[in-house]
Coordinates of C-alpha atoms in Angstrom, one line a residue:
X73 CA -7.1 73.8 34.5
X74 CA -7.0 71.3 37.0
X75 CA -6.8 68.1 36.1
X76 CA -10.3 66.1 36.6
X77 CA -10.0 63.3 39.8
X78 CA -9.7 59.9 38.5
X79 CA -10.8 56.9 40.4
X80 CA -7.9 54.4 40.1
X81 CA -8.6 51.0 40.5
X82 CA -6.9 48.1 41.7
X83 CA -5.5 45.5 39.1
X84 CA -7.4 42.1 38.8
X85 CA -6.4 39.2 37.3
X86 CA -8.4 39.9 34.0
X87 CA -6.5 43.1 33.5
X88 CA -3.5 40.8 32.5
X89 CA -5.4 38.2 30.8
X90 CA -9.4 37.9 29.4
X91 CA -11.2 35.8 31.5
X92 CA -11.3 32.9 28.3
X93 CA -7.4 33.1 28.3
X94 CA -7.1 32.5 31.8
X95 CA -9.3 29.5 31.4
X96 CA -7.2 28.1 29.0
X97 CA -3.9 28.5 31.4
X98 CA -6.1 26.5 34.1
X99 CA -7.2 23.9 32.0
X100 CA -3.2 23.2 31.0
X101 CA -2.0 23.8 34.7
X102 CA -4.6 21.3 35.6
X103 CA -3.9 18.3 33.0
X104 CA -0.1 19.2 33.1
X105 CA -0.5 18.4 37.0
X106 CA -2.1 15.4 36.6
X107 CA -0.2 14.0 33.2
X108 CA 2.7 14.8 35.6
X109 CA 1.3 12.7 38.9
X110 CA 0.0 9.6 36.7
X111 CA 2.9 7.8 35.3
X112 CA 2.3 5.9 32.5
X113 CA 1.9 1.8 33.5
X114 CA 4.1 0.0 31.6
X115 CA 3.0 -3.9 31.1
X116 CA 5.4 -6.5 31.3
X117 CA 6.7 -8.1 28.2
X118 CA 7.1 -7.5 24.7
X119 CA 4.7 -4.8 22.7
X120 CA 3.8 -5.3 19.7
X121 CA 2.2 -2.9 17.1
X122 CA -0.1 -3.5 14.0
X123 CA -2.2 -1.4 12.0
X124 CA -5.0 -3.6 10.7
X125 CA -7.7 -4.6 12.9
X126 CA -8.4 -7.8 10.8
X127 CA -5.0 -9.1 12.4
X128 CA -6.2 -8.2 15.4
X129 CA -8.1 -11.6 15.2
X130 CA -5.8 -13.8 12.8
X131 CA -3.2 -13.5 15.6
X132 CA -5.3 -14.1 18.7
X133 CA -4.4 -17.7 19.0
X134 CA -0.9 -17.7 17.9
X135 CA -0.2 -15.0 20.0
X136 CA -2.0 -16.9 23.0
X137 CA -0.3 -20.0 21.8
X138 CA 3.1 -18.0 22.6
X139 CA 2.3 -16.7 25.9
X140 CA 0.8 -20.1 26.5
X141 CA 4.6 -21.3 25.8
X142 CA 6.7 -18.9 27.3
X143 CA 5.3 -18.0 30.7
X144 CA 8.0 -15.7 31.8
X145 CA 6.2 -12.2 32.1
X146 CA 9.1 -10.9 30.5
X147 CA 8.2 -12.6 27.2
X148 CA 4.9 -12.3 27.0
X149 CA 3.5 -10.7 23.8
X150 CA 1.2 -7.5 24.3
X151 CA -0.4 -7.0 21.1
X152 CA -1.6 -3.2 20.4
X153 CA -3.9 -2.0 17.4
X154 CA -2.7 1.8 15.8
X155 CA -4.3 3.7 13.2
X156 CA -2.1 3.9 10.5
X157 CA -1.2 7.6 10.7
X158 CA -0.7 7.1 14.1
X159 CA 1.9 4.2 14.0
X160 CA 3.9 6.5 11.4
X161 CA 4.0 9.3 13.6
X162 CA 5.2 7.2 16.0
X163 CA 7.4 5.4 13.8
X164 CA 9.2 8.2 13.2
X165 CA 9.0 10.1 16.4
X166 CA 11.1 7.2 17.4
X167 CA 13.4 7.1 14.6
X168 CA 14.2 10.7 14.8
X169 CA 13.9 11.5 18.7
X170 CA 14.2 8.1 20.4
X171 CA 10.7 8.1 21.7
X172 CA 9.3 5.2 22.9
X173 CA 8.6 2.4 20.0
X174 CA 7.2 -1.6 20.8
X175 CA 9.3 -4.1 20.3
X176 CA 8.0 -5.3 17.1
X177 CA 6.5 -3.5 14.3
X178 CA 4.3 -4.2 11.6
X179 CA 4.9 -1.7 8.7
X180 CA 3.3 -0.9 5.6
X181 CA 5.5 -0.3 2.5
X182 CA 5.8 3.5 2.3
X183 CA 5.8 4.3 5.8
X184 CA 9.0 0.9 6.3
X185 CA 10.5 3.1 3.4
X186 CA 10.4 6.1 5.3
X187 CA 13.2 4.6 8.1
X188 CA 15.7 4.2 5.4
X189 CA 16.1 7.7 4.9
X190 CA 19.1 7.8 6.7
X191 CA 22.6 6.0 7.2
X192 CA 22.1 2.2 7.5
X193 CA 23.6 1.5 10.6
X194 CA 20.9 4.4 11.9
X195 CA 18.3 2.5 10.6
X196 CA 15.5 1.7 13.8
X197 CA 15.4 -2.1 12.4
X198 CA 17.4 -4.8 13.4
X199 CA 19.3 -6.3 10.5
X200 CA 17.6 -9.7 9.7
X201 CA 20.0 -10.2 6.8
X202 CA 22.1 -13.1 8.8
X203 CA 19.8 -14.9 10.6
X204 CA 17.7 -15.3 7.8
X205 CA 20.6 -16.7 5.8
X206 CA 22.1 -18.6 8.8
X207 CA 18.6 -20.3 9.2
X208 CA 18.6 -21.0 5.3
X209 CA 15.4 -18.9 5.4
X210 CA 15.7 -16.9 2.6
X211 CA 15.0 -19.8 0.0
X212 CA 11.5 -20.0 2.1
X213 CA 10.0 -16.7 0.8
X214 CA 8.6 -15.7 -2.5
X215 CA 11.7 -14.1 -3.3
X216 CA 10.2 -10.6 -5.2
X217 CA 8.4 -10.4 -1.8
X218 CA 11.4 -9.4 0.2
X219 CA 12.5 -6.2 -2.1
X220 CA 10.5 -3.7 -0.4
X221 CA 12.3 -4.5 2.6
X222 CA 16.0 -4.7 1.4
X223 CA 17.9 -1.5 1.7
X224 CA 21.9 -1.4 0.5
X225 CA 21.8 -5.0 0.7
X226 CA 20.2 -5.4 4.1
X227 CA 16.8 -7.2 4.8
X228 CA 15.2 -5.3 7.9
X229 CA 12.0 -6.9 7.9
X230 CA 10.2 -10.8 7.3
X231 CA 7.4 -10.5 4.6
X232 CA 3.8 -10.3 5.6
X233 CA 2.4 -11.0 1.9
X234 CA 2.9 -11.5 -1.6
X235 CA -0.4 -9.6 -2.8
X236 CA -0.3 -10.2 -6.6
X237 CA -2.4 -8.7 -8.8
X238 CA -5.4 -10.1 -10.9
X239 CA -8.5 -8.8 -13.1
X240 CA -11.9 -9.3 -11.2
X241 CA -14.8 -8.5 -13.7
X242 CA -18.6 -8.9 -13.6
X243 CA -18.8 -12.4 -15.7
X244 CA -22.2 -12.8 -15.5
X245 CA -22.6 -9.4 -17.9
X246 CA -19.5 -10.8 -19.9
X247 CA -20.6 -14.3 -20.4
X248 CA -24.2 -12.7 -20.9
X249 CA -22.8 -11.7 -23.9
X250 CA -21.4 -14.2 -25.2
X251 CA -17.5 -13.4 -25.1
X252 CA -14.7 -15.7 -23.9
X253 CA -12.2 -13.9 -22.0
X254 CA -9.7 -16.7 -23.0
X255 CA -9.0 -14.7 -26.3
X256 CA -7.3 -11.7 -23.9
X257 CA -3.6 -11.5 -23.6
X258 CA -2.9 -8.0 -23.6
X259 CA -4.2 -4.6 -23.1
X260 CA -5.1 -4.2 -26.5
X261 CA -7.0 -7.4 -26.5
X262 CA -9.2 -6.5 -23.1
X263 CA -10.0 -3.5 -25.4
X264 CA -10.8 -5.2 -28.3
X265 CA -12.6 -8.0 -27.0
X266 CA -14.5 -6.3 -24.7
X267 CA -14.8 -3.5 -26.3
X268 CA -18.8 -4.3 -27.3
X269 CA -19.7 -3.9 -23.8
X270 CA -19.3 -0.1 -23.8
X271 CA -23.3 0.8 -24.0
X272 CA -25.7 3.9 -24.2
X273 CA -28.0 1.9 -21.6
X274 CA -30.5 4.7 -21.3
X275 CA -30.9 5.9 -24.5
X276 CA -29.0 9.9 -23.8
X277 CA -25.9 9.1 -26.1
X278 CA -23.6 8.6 -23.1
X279 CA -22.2 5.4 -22.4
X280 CA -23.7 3.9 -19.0
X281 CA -21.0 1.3 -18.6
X282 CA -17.1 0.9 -18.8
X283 CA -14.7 -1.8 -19.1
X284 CA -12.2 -1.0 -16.5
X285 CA -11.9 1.2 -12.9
X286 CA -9.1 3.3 -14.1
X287 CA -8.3 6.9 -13.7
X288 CA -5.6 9.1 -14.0
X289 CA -5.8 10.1 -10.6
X290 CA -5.7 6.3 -8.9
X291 CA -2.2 6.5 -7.8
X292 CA -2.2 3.0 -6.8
X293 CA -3.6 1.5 -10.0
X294 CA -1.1 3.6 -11.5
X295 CA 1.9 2.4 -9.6
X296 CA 0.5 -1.3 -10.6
X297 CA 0.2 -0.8 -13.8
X298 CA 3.6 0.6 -14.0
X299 CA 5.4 -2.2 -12.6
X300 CA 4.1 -4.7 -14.4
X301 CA 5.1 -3.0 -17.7
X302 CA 8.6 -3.2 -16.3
X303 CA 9.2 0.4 -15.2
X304 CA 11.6 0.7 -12.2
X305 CA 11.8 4.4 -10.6
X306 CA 15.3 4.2 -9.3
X307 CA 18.4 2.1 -10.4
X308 CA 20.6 -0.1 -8.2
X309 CA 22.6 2.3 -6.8
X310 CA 18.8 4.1 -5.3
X311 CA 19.2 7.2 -8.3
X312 CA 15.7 8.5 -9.6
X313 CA 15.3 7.3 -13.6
X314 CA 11.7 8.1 -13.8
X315 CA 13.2 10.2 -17.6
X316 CA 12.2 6.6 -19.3
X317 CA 11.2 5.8 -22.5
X318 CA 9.2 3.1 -21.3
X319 CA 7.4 5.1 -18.6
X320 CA 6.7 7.7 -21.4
X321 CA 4.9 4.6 -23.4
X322 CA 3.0 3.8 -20.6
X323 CA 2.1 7.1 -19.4
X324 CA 0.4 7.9 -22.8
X325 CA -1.3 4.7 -23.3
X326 CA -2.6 5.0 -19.9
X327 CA -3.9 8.9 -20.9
X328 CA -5.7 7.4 -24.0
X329 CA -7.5 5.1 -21.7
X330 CA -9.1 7.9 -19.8
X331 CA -10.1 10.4 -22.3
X332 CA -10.4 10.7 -26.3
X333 CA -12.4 8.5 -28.5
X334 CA -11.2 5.5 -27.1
X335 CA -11.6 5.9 -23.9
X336 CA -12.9 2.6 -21.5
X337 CA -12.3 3.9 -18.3
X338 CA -14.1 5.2 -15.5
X339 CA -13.5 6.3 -12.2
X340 CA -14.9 3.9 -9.4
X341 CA -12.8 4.3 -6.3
X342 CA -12.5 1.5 -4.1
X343 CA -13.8 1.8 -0.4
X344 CA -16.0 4.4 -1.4
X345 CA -19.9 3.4 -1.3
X346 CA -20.5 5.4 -5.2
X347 CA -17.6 2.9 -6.3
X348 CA -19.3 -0.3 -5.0
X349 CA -22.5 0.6 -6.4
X350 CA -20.8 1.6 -9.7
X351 CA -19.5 -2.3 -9.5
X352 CA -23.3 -3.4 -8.2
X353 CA -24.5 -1.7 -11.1
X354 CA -22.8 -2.9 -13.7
X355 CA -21.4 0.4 -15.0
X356 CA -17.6 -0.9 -14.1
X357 CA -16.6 -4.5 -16.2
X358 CA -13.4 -4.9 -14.3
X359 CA -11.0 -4.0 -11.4
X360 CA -7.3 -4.4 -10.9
X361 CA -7.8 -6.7 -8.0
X362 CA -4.7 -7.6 -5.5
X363 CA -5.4 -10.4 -3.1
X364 CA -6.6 -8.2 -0.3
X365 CA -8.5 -6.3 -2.9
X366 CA -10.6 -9.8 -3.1
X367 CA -11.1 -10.3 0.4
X368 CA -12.5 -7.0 1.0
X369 CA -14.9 -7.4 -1.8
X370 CA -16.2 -10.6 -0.4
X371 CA -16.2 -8.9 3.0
X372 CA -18.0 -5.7 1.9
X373 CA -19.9 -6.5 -1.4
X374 CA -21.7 -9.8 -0.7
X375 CA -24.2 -8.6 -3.8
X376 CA -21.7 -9.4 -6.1
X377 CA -21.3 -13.4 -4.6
X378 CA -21.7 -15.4 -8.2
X379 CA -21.5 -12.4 -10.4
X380 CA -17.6 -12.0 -10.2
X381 CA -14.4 -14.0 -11.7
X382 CA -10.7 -13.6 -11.9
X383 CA -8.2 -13.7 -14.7
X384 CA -5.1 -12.6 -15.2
X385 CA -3.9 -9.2 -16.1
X386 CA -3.6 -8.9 -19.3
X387 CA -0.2 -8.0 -20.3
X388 CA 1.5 -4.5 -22.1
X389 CA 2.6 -6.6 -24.8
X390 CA 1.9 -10.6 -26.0
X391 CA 4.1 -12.8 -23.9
X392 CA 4.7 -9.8 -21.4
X393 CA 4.4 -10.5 -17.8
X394 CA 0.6 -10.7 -16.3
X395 CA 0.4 -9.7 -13.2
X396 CA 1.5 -6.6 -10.8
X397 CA 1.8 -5.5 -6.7
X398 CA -0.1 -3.4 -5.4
X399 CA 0.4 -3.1 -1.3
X400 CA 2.5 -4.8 1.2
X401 CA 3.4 -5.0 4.8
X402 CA 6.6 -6.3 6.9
X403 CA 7.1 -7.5 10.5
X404 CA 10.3 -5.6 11.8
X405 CA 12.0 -5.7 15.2
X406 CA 13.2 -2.4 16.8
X407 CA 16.6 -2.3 17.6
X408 CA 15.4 -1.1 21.1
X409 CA 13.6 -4.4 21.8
X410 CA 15.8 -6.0 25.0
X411 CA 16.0 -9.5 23.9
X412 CA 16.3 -9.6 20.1
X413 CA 16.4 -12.9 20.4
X414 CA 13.0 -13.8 22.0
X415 CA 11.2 -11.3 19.6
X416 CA 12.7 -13.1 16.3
X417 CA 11.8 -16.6 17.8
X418 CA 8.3 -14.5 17.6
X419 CA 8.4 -13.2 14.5
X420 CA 9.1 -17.1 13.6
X421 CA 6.4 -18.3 15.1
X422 CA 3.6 -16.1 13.8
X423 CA 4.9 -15.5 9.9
X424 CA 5.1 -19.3 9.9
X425 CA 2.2 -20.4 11.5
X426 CA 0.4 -22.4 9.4
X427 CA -3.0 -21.6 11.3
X428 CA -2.0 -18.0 11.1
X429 CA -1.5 -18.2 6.9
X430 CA -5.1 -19.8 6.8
X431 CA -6.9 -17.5 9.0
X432 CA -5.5 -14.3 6.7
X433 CA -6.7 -16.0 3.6
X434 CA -9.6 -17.0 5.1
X435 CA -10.7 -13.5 6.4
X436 CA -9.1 -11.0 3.9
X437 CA -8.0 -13.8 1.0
X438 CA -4.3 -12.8 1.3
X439 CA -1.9 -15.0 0.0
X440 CA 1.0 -16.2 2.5
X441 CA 4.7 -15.3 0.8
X442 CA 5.8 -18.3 2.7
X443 CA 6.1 -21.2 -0.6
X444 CA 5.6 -23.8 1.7
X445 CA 2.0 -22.8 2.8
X446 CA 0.9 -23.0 -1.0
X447 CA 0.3 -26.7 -0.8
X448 CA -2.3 -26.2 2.0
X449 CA -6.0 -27.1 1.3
X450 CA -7.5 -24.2 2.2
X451 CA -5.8 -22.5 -0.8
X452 CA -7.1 -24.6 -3.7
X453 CA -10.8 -24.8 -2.3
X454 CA -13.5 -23.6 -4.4
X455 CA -14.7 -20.3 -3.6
X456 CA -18.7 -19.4 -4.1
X457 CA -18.2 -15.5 -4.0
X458 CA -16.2 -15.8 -7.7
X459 CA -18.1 -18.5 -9.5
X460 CA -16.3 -21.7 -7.9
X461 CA -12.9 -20.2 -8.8
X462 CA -10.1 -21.7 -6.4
X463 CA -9.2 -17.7 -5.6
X464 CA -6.3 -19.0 -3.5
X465 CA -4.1 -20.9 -6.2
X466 CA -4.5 -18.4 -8.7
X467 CA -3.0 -15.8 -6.6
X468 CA -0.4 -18.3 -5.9
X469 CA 0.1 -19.1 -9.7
X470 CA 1.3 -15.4 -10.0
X471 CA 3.3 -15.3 -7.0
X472 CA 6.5 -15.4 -8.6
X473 CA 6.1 -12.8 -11.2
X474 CA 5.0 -10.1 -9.1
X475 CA 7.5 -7.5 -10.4
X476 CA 10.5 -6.2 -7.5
X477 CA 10.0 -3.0 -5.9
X478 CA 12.2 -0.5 -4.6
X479 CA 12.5 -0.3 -0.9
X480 CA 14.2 3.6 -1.4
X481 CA 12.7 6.5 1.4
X482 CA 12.0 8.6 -1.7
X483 CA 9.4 6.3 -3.6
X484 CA 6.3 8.1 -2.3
X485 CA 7.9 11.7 -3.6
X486 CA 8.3 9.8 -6.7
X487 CA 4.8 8.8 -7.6
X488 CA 3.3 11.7 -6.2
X489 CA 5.6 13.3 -9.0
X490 CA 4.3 10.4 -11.7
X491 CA 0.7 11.4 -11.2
X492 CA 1.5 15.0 -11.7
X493 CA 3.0 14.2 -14.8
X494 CA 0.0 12.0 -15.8
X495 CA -2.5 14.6 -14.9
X496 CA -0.6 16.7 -17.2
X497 CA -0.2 14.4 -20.2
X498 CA -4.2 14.4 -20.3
X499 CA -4.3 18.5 -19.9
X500 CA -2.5 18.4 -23.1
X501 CA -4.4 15.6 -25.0
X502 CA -7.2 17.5 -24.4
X503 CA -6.2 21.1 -25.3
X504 CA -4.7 19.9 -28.6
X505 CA -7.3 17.0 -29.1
X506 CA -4.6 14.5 -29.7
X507 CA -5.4 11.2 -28.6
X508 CA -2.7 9.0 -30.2
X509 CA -0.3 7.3 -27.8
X510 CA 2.5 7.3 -30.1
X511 CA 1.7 11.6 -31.1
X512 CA 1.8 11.8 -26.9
X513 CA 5.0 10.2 -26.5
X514 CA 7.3 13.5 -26.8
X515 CA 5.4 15.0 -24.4
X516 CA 5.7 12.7 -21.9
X517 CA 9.1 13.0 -22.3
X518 CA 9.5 16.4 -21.8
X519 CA 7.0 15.9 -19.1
X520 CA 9.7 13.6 -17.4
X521 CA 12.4 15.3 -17.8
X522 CA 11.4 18.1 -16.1
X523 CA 10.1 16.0 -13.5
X524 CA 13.6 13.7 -13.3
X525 CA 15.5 17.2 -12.7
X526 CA 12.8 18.2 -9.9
X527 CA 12.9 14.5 -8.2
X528 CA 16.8 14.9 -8.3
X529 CA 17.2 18.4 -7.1
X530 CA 15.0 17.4 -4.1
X531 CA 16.1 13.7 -3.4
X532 CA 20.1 16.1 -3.3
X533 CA 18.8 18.2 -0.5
X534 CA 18.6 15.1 2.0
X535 CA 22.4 15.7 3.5
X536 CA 21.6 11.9 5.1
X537 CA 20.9 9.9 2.2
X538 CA 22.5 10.3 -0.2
X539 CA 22.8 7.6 -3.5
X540 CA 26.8 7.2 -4.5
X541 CA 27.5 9.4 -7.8
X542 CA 26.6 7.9 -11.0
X543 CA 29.5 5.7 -12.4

């Protein structure tokens, strides 16, 4: 049979490619083109990062000041505003690939931590540790404010902040009824005393209000909580040691507080609009409230101006330490900046700037780590949002006892690990309905230790850091 004629015709460009695909390849020819023809303009002087917009403000006129100051273009300060995420990912696009990075660099704890991960004379940060002491600087600073940013000895960054911890709680519901929060040292005696004000409101036999915005998955509130009872998550020498009786004691008080009989917790997360209008309501008592924490309520919850007051944390156990950490930011110079010089004269200039310490308390109540700002007036005025309270000085009364905090690369790994365990702890309070801290105290240990052996086996496979072997 003869084969049938066939028509054969001539290739076109969608017989390679669909005409979407090709689209596509136009599209990137296109901006690759004219990414290639526009070469980025680069300003004169010195970049400098930050991640809160709030700043943005609080540094106008110091910065402006500056520039005023040092006219040379070469010196002015070019301030620039990054989303968090994005100044990690540059951060460490930098550290790891020598990208671009400003001159300085305001850093948030965990994401500073993260440049540490490697030898220290690879660190991205220049050393501050001898200009600090040949400046007799060091004595300056609230000294637990400076740990976060001490690796192997070495200070890499000046302290933004002290951000110590208090207890805000709806006092016109407390005083209402009649109790004194004077009587409340620790944890056991916030329970006891407030204890009353857990209440079937509507009549359906649940309670419609709880003492405290705790849960077990508030990894923050955690972490706080944590300190202040003393728990460290790595030694001296940087080695995990979260396999701790004293983090097991915590763990499953903190278990006991969220479910069981006894429970006075309730989940009202913070920059969420449920959360404020659980704290509107009345249905939370009281928040672990760092300075910031303050500020953004006054910022973002005027309904609560003259229903709110501050006292101190209570403790884990009587004459234990009342206070915590929660948050913190540096101020770091890249070891890429041209004139390290100039930029620390900066870095001077702005962390102690007396107009710049006031306009950050006055805008997000944060407390300056510098001691010699804590005299100023603006700290000891009365504030209207909490009841006439002088918010400033009883930050500053706490200051000092915030607890130290490790500044190691692997701290995030760490908690992430912590809440696991705690999520855990309360799986098995509830499947074997045991809701005693001491009968949950074995089981947070075994919890532990099989999260200590994860944490180590991981924090081993980083060939760059590496803490020295246990003596």
């Amino acid at each position: 049979m003869p084969r049938p004629f066939r028509l054969r015709r001539r290739p076109t460009p969608t017989s390679f490619l669909p005409t979407g695909a090709w689209i596509v390849v136009l599209v990137g020819v296109v901006s690759s083109a004219v990414f290639l023809s526009w070469p980025p303009t680069e300003r004169p002087g010195r970049e400098f990062w930050i991640f809160s917009n709030q700043r943005l403000t609080d540094y106008e006129s110091a910065i402006a000041d500056w520039n005023r100051d040092h006219p040379d273009a070469r010196d002015q300060i070019n301030i620039t505003l990054l989303h968090l995420s994005a100044l990690e990912r540059r951060m460490m696009a930098a550290a790891t690939a020598d990208a671009p990075i400003a001159d300085l660099v305001e850093g948030e704890r965990d994401l500073v931590a993260r440049v540490f991960a490697g030898p220290i004379e690879e660190v991205g940060f220049v050393d501050l540790t001898d200009r600090i002491a040949a400046e007799n600087l060091l004595d300056q600073f609230n000294a637990p404010s400076l740990s976060p940013w001490i690796s192997r000895g070495r200070i890499f960054g000046l302290p933004h902040d002290v951000h110590p911890c208090l207890l805000g709680y709806r006092s016109d519901i407390v005083e209402a009824a009649g109790i004194d929060v004077s009587q409340i040292e620790t944890w056991d005696d916030f329970y006891r005393v407030l204890g009353p004000l857990i209440a079937d409101l509507d009549g359906d036999g649940r309670p419609d209000r709880y003492l405290l915005n705790y849960w077990e998955n508030q990894r923050d509130q955690t972490q706080a909580l944590l300190l202040q009872a003393g728990s460290q998550f790595f030694d001296d020498a940087g080695h995990v040691t979260v396999d701790h009786a004293l983090n097991a004691r915590v763990l499953a008080r903190l278990v006991t507080w969220v479910t069981g009989p006894n429970r006075f917790c309730v989940d009202a997360p913070e920059f969420t609009a449920g959360g404020d209008q659980m704290r509107l309501e009345g249905t939370v008592i009281a928040s672990i409230m760092p300075d910031w924490l303050a500020g953004t309520w006054k910022n973002y919850i005027p309904g609560l101006a003259g229903k709110v007051k501050l006292m101190r944390l209570p403790a884990w156990e009587p004459g234990g330490r009342r206070t915590s950490v929660w948050g913190g930011t540096c101020l770091s110079i890249t070891t890429t900046a041209p004139d390290p010089e100039k930029s620390w004269a900066f870095a001077k200039h702005l962390y102690f700037s007396p107009q710049v310490a006031e306009g950050l308390f006055r805008s997000t109540a944060t407390i300056s780590p510098v001691k010699a700002m804590w005299s100023r007036p603006f700290y000891h005025e009365p504030d209207p949002f909490f009841s006439g309270q002088k918010v400033g000085a009883r930050y500053i009364r706490e200051a000092p006892f915030v607890p130290e905090r490790a500044s190691s690369p692997f701290n995030t790994m760490v908690m992430d690990r912590l809440m696991v365990v705690l999520i855990d702890l309360k799986a098995h309070a509830l499947e074997h309905q045991r809701f005693d801290p001491i009968a949950l105290e074995p089981e947070a240990r075994r919890l532990l230790a099989a999260a200590q052996a994860d944490l180590e086996a991981r924090v081993g496979r980083n060939v760059l850091y590496r803490p020295p072997p246990s003596p």
